[in-house]
Structures are given as structure tokens and as C-alpha cells.
Backbone as XML, in Angstrom:
<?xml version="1.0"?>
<chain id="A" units="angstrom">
  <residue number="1" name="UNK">
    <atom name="N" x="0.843" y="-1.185" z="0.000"/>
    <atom name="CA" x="0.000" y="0.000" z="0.000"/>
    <atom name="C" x="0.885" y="1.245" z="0.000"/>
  </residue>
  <residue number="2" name="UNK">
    <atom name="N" x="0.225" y="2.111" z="-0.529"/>
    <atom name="CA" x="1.409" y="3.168" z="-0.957"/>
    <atom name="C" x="0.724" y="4.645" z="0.478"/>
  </residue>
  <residue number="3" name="UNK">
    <atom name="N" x="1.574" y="5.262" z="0.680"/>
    <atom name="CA" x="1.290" y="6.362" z="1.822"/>
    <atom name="C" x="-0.125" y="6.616" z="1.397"/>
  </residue>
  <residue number="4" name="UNK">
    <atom name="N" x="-0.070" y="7.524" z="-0.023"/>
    <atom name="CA" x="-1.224" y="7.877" z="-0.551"/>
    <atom name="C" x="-2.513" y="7.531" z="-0.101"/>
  </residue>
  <residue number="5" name="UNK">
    <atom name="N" x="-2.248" y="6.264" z="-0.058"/>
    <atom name="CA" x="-3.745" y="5.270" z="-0.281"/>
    <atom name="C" x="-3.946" y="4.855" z="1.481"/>
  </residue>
  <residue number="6" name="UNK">
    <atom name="N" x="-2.832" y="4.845" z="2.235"/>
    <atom name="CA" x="-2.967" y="4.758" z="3.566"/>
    <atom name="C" x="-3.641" y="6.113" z="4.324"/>
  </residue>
  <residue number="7" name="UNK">
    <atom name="N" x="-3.497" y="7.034" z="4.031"/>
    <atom name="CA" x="-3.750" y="8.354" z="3.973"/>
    <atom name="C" x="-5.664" y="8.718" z="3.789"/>
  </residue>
  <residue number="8" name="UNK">
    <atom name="N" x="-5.209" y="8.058" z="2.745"/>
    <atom name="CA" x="-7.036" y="8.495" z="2.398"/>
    <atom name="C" x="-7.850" y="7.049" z="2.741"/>
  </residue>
  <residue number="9" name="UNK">
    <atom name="N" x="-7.444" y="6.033" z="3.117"/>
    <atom name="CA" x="-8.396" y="5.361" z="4.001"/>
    <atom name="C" x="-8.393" y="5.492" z="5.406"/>
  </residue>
  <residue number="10" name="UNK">
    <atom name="N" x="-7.335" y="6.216" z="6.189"/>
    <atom name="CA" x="-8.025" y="6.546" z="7.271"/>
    <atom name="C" x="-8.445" y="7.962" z="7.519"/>
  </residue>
  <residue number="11" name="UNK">
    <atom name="N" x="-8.624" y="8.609" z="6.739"/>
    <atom name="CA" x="-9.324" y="9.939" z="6.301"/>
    <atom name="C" x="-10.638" y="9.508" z="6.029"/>
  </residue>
  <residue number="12" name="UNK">
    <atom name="N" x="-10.997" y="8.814" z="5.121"/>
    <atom name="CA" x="-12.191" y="8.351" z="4.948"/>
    <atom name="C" x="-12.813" y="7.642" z="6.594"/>
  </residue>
  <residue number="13" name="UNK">
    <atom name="N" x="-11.920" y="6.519" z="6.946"/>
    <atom name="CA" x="-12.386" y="6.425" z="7.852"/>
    <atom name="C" x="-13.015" y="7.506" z="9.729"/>
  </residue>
  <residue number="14" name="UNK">
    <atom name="N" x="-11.734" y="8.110" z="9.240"/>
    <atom name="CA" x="-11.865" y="9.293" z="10.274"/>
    <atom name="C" x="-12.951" y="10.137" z="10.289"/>
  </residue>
  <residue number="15" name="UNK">
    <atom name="N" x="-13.446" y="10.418" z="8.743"/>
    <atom name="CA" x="-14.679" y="11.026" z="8.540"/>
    <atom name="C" x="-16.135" y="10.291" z="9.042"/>
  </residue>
  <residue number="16" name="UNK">
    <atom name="N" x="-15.891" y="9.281" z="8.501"/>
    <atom name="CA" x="-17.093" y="8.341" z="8.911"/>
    <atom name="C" x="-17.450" y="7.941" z="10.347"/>
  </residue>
  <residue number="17" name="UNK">
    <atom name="N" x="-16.435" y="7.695" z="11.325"/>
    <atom name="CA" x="-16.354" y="7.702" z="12.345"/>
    <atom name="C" x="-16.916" y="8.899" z="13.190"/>
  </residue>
  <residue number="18" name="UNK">
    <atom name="N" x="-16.502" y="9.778" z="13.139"/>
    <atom name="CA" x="-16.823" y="11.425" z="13.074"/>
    <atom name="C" x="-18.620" y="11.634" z="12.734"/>
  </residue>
  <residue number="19" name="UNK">
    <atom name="N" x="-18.663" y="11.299" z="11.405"/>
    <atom name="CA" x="-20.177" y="11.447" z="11.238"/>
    <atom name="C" x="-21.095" y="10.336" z="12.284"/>
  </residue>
  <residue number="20" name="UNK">
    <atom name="N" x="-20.741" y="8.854" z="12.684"/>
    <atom name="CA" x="-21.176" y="8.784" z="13.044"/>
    <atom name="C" x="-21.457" y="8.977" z="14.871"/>
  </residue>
  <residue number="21" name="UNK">
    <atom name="N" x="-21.002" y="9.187" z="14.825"/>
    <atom name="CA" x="-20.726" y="9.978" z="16.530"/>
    <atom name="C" x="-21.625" y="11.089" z="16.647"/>
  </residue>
  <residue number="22" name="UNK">
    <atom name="N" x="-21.406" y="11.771" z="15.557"/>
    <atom name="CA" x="-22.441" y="12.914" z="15.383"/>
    <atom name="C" x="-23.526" y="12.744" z="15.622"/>
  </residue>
  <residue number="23" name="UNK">
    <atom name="N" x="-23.895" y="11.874" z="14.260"/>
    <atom name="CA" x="-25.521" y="11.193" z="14.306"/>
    <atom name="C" x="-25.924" y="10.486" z="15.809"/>
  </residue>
  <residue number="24" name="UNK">
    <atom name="N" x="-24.936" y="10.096" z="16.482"/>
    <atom name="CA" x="-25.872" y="9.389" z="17.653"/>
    <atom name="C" x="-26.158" y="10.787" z="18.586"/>
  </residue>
  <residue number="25" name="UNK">
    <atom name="N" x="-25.028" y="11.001" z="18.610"/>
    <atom name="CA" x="-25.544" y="12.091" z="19.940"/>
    <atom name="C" x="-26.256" y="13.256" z="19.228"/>
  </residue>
  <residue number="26" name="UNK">
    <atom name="N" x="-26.749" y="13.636" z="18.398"/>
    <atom name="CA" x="-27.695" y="13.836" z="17.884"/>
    <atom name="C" x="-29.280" y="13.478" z="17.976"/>
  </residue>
  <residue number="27" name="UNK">
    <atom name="N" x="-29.223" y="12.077" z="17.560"/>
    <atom name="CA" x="-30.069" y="11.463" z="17.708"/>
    <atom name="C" x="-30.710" y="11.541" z="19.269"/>
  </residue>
  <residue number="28" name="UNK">
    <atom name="N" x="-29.742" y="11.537" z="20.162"/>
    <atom name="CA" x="-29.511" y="11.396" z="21.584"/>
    <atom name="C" x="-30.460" y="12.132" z="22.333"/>
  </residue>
  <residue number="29" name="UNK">
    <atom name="N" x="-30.065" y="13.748" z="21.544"/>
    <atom name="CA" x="-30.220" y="14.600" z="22.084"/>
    <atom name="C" x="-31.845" y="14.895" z="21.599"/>
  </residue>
  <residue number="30" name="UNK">
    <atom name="N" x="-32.013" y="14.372" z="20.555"/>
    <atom name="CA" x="-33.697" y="14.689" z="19.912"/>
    <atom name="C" x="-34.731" y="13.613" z="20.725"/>
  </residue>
  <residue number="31" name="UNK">
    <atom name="N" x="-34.054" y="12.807" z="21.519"/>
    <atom name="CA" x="-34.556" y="11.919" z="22.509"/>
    <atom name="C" x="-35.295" y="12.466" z="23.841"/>
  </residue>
  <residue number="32" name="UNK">
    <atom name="N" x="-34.075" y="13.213" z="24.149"/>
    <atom name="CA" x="-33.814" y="13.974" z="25.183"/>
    <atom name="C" x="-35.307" y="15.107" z="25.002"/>
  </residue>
  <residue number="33" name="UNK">
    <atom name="N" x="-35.118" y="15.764" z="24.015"/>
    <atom name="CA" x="-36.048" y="16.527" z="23.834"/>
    <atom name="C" x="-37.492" y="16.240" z="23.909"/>
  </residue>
  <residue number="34" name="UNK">
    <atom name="N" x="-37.606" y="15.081" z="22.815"/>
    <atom name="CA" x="-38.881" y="14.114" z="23.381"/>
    <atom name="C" x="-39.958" y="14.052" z="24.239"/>
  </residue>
  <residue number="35" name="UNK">
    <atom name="N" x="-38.502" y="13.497" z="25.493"/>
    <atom name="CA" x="-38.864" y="12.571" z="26.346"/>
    <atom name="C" x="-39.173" y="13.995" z="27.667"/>
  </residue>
  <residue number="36" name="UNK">
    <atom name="N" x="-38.542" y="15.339" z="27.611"/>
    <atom name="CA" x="-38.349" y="16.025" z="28.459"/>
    <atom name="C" x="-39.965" y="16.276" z="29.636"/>
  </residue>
  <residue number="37" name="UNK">
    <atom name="N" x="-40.783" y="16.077" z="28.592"/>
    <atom name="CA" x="-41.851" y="16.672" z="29.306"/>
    <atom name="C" x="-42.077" y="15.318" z="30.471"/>
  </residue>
  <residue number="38" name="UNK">
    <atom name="N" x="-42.062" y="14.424" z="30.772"/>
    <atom name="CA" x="-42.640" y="12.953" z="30.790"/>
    <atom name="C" x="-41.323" y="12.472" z="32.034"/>
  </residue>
  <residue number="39" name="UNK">
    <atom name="N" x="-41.710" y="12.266" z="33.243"/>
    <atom name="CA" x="-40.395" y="11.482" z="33.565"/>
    <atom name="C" x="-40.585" y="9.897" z="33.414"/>
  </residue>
  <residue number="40" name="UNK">
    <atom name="N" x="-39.677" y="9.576" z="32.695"/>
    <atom name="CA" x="-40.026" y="7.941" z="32.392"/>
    <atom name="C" x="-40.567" y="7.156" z="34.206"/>
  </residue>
  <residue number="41" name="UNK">
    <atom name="N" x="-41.272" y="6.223" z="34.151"/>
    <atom name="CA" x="-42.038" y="5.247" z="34.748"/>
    <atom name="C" x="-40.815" y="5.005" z="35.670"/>
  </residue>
  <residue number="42" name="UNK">
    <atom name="N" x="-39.964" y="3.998" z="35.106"/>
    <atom name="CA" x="-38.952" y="3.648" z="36.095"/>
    <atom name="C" x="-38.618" y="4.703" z="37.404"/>
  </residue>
  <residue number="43" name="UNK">
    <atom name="N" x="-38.451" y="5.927" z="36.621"/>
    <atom name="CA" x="-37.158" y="7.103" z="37.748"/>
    <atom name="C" x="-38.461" y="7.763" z="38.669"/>
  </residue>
  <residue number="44" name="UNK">
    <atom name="N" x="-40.095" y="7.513" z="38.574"/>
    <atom name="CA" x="-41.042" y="8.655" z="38.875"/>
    <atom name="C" x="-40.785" y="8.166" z="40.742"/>
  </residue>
  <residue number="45" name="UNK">
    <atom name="N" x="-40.466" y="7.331" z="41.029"/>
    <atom name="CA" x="-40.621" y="7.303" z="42.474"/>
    <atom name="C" x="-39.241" y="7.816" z="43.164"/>
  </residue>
  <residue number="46" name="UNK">
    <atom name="N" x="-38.322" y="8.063" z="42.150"/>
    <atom name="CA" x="-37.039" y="8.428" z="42.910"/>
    <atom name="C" x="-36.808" y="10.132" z="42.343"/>
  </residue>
  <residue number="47" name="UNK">
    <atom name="N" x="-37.307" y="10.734" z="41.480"/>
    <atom name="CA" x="-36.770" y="11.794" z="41.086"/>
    <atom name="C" x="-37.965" y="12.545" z="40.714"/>
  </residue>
  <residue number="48" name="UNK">
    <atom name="N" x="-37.861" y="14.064" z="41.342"/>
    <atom name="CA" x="-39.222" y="15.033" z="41.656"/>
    <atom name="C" x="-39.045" y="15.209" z="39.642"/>
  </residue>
  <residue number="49" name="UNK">
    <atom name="N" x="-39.930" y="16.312" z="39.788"/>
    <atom name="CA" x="-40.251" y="17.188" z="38.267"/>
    <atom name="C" x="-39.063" y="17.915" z="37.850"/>
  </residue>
  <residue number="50" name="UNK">
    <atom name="N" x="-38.565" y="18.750" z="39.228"/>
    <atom name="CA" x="-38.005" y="19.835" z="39.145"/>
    <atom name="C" x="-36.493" y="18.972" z="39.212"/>
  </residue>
  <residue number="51" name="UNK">
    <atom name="N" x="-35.951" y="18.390" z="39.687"/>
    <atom name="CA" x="-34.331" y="17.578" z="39.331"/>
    <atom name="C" x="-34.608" y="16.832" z="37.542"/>
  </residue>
  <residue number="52" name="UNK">
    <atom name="N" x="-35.842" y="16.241" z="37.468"/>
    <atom name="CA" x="-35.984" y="16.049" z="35.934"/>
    <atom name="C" x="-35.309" y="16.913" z="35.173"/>
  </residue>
  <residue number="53" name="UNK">
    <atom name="N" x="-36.054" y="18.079" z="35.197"/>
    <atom name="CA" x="-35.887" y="19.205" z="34.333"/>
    <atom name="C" x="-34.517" y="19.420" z="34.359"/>
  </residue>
  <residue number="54" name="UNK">
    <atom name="N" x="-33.619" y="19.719" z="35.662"/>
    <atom name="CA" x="-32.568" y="20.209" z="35.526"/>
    <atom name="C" x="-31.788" y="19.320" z="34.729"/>
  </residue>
  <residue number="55" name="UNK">
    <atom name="N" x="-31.825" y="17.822" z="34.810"/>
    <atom name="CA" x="-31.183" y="16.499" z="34.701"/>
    <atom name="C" x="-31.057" y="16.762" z="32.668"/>
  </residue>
  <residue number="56" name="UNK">
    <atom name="N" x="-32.650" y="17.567" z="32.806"/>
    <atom name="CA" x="-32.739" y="17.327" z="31.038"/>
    <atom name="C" x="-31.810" y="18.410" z="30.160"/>
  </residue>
  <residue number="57" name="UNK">
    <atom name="N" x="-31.613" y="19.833" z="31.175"/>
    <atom name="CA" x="-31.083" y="20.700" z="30.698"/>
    <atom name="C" x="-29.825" y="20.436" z="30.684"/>
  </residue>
  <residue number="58" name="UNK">
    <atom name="N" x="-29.324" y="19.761" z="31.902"/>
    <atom name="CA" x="-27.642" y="19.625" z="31.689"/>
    <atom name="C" x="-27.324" y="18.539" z="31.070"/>
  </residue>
  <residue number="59" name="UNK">
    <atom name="N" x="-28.229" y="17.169" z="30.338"/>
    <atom name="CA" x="-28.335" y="16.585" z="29.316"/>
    <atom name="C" x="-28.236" y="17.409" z="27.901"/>
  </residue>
  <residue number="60" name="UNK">
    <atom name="N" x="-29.217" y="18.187" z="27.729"/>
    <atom name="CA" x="-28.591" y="18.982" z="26.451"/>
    <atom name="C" x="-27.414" y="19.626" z="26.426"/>
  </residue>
  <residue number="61" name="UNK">
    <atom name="N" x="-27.407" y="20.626" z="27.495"/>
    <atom name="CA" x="-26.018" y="21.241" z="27.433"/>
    <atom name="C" x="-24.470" y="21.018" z="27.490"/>
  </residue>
  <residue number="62" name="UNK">
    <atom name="N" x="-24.769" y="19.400" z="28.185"/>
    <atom name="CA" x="-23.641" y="18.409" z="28.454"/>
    <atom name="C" x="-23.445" y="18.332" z="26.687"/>
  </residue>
  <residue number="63" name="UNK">
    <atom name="N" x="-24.497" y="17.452" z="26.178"/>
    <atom name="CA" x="-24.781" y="17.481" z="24.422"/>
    <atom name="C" x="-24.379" y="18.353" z="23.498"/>
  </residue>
  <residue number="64" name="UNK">
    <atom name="N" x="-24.538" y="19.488" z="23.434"/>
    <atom name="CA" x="-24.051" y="20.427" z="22.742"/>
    <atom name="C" x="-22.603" y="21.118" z="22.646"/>
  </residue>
  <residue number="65" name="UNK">
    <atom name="N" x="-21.871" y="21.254" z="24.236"/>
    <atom name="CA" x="-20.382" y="20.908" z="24.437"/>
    <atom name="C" x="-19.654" y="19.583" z="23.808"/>
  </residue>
  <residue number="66" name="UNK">
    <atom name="N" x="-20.498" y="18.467" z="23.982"/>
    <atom name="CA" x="-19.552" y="17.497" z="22.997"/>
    <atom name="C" x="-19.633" y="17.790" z="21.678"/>
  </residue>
  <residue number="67" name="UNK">
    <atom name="N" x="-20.741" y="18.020" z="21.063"/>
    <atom name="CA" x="-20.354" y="18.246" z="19.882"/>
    <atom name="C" x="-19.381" y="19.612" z="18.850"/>
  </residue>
  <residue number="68" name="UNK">
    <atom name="N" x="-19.547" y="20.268" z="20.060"/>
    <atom name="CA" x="-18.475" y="21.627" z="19.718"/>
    <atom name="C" x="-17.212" y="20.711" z="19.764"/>
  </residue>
  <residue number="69" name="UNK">
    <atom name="N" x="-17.077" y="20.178" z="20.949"/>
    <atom name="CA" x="-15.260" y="19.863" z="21.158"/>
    <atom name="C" x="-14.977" y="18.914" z="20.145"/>
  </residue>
  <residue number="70" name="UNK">
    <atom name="N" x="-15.883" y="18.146" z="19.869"/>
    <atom name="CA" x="-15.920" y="17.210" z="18.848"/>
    <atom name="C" x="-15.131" y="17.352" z="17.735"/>
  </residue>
  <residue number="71" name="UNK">
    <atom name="N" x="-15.891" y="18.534" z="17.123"/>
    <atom name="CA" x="-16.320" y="19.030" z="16.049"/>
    <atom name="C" x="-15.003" y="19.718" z="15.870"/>
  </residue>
  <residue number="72" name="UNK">
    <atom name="N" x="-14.365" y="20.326" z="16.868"/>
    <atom name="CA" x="-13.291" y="21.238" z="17.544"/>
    <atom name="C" x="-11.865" y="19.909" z="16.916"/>
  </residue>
  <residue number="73" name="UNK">
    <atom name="N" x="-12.205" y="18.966" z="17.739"/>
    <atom name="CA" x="-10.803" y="18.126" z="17.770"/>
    <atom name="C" x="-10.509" y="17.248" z="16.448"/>
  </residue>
  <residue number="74" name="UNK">
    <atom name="N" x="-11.710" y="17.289" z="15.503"/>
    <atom name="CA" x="-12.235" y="16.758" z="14.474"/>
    <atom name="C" x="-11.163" y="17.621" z="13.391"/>
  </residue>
  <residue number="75" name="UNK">
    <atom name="N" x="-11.547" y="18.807" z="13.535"/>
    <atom name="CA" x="-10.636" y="19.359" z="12.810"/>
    <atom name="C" x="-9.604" y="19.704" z="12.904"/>
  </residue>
  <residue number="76" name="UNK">
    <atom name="N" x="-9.064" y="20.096" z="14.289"/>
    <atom name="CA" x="-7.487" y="20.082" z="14.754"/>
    <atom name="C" x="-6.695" y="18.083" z="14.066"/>
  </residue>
  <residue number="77" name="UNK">
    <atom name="N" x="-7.582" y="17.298" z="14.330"/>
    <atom name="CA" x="-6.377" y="16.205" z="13.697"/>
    <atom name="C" x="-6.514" y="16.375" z="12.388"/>
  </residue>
  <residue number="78" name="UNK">
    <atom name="N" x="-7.568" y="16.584" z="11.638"/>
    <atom name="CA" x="-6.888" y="16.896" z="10.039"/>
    <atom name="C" x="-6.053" y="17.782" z="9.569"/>
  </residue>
  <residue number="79" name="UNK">
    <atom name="N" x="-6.095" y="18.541" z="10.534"/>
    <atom name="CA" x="-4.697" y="19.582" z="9.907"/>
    <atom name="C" x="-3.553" y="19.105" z="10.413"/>
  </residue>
  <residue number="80" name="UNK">
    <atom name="N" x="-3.534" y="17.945" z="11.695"/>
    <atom name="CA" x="-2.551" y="17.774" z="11.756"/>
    <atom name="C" x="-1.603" y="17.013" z="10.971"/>
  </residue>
  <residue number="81" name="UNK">
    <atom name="N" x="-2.858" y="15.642" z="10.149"/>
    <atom name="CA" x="-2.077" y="14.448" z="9.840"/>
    <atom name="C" x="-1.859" y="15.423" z="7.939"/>
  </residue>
  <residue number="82" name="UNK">
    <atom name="N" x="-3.078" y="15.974" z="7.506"/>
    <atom name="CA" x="-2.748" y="17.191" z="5.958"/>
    <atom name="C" x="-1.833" y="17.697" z="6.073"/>
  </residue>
  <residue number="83" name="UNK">
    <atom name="N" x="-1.195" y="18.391" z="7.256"/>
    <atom name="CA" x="-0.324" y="19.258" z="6.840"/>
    <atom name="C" x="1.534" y="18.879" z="7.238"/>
  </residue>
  <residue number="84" name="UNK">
    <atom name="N" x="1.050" y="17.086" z="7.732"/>
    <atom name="CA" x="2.491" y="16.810" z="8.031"/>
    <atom name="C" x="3.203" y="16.573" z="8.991"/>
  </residue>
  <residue number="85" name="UNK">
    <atom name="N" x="2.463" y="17.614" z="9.867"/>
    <atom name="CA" x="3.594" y="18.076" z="10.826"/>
    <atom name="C" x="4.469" y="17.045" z="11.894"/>
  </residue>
  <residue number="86" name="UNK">
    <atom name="N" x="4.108" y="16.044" z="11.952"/>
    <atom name="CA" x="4.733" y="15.187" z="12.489"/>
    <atom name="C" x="5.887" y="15.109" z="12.102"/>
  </residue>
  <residue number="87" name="UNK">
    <atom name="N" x="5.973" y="14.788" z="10.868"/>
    <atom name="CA" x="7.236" y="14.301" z="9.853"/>
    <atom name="C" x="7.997" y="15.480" z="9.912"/>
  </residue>
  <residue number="88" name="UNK">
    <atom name="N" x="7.198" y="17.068" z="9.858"/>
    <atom name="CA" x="8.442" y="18.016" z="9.364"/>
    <atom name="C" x="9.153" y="18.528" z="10.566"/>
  </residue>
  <residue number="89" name="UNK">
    <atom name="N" x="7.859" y="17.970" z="11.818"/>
    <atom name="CA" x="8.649" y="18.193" z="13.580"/>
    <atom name="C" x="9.873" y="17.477" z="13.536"/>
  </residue>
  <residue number="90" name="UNK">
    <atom name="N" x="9.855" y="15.986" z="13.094"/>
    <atom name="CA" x="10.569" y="15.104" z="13.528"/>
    <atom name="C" x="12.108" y="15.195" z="12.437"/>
  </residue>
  <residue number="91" name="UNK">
    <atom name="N" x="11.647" y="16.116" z="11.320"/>
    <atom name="CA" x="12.848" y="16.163" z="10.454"/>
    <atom name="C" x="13.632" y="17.610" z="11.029"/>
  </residue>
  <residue number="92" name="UNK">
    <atom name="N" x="12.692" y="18.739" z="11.388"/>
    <atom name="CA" x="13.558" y="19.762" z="12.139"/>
    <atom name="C" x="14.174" y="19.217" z="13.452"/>
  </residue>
  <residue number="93" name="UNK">
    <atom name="N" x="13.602" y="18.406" z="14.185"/>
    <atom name="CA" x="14.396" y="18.035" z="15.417"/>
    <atom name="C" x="15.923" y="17.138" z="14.790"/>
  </residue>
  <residue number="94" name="UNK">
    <atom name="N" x="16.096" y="16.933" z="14.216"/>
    <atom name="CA" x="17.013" y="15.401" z="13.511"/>
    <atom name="C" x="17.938" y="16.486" z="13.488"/>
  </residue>
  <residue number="95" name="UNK">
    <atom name="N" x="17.438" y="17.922" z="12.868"/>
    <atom name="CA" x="19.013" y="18.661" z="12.411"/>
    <atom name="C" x="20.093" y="18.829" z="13.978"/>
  </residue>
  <residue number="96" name="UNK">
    <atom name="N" x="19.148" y="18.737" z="14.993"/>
    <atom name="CA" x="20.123" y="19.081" z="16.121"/>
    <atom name="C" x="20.184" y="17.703" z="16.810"/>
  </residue>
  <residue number="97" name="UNK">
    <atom name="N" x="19.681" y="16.483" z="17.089"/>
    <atom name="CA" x="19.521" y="15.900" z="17.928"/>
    <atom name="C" x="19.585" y="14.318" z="17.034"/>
  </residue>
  <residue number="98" name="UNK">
    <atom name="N" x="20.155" y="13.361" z="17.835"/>
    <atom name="CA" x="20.294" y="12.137" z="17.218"/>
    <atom name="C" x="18.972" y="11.496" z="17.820"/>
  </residue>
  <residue number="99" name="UNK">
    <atom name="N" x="18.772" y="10.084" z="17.159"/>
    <atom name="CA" x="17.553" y="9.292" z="17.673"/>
    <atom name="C" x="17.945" y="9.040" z="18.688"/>
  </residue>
  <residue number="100" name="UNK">
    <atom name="N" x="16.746" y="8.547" z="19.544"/>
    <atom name="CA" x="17.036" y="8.079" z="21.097"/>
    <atom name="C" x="16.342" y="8.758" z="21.949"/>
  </residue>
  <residue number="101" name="UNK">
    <atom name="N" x="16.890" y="8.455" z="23.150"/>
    <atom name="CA" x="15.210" y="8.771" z="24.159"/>
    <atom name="C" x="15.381" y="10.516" z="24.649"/>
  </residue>
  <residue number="102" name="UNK">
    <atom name="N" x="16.129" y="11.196" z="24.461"/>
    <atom name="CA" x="16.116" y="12.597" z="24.226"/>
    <atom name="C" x="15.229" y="12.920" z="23.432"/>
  </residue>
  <residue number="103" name="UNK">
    <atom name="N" x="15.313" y="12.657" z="22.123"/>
    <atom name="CA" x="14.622" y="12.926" z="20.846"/>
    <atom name="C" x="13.529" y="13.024" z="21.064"/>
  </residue>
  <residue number="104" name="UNK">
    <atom name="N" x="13.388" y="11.403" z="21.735"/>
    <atom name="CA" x="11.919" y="10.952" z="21.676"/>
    <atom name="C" x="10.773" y="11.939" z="22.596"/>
  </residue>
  <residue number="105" name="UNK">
    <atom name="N" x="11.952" y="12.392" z="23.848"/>
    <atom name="CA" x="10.774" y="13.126" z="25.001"/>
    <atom name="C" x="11.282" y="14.367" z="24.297"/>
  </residue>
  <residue number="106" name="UNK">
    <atom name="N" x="12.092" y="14.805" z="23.663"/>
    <atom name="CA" x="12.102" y="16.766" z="23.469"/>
    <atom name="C" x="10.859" y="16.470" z="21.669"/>
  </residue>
  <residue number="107" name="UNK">
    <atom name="N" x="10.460" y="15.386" z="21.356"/>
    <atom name="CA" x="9.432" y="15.863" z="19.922"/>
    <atom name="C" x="8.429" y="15.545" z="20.631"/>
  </residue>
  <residue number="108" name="UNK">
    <atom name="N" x="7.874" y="14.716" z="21.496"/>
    <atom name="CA" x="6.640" y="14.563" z="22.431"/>
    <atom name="C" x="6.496" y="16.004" z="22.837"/>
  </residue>
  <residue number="109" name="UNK">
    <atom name="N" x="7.614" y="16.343" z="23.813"/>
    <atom name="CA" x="7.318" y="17.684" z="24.480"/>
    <atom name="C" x="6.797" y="18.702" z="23.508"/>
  </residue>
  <residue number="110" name="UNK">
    <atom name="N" x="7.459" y="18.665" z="22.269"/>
    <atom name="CA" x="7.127" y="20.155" z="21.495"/>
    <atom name="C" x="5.946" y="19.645" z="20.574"/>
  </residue>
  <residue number="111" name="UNK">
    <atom name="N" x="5.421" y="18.554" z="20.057"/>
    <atom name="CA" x="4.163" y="18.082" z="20.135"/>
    <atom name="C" x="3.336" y="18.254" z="20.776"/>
  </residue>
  <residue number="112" name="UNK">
    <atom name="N" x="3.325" y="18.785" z="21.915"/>
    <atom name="CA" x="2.169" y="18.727" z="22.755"/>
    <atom name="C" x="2.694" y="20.313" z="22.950"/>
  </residue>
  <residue number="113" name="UNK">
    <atom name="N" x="3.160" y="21.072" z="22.888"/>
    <atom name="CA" x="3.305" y="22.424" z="22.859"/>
    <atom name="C" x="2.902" y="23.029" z="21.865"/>
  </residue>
  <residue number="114" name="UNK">
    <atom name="N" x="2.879" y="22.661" z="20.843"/>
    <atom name="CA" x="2.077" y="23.151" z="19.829"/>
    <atom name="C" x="0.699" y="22.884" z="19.757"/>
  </residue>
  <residue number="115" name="UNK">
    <atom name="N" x="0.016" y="21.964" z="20.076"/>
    <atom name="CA" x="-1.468" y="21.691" z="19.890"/>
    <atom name="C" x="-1.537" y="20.817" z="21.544"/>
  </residue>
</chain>
């Protein structure tokens, strides 16, 4: 298999994965909405109206933060693996530093300093 083709199947896959994550908690959340008025049968002897409600709001809002960060981290790794940077970190570190476990913790370190 050539980079190319390694590249764009887990791109493809990354996408798909991505969409579907979406779609559930999506789905999740149109549940949520639903169901808000109604406390299901099971929970009515342990949980008033008023903890419902709150339970439902910080259900959505819990919901809507994942899909920002999601959505957020979704696109921070495609720019990471599009634009390289691994390879061109690991080829600027090479000009000063030999392989080995220096290397290894000073490109971790500046890996994680950048993003």
C-alpha cells in the first residue's frame, strides 16, 4: 500500500467515524427533547419534576459541548495528519539531535506544545 492510499483510508475512515458519533448524539439529544416533558415510569418514584428538568437541561447542554469539542478536535487532527507536521517536527528536530530517548521526550514535548 502506498502512503497515498494509507492516507485516504483513514481519512475516509476518520470522517465516517466522526459522522457517526455525530448522528448518535444527535439522535440522543432529539430523545432527550422528546422525552423532556414525561419522567419515564422507572425514575417517577425516585426523582421530583423539578431535578428532571434540571437532569434534562444539563443533558442537552452536556450534548451540545460534545459536539463543539468534537467538532473542535475533528478538525485540529486533520490539519494535523494534511499538513504533516509530524514528519516536518521530527525532520527539524534530527538537524540538532540524534535518535534516542532525548529525541523521543524533546518531539513529544514540542508536540504537545504546539497543539
Amino acid at each position: 500500500m502506498t502512503p497515498q492510499l494509507i492516507l485516504i483510508v483513514f481519512i475516509l475512515l476518520y470522517i465516517a467515524e466522526f459522522l457517526v458519533s455525530w448522528i448518535l448524539s444527535v439522535m440522543n439529544m432529539n430523545s432527550i427533547i422528546q422525552n423532556k416533558d414525561e419522567i419515564p415510569s422507572a425514575f417517577k418514584e425516585y426523582i421530583d419534576n423539578e431535578k428532571y428538568k434540571k437532569s434534562v437541561d444539563y443533558s442537552l447542554s452536556k450534548a451540545n459541548f460534545s459536539l463543539i469539542t468534537s467538532a473542535w478536535s475533528f478538525v485540529i487532527l486533520l490539519v494535523i495528519v494534511l499538513t504533516g507536521f509530524p514528519g516536518k517536527l521530527e525532520q527539524f528536530l534530527g538537524l540538532f539531535l540524534k535518535e534516542g530517548y532525548l529525541f523521543s521526550i524533546i518531539y513529544i514535548f514540542a508536540f504537545s506544545a504546539v497543539f
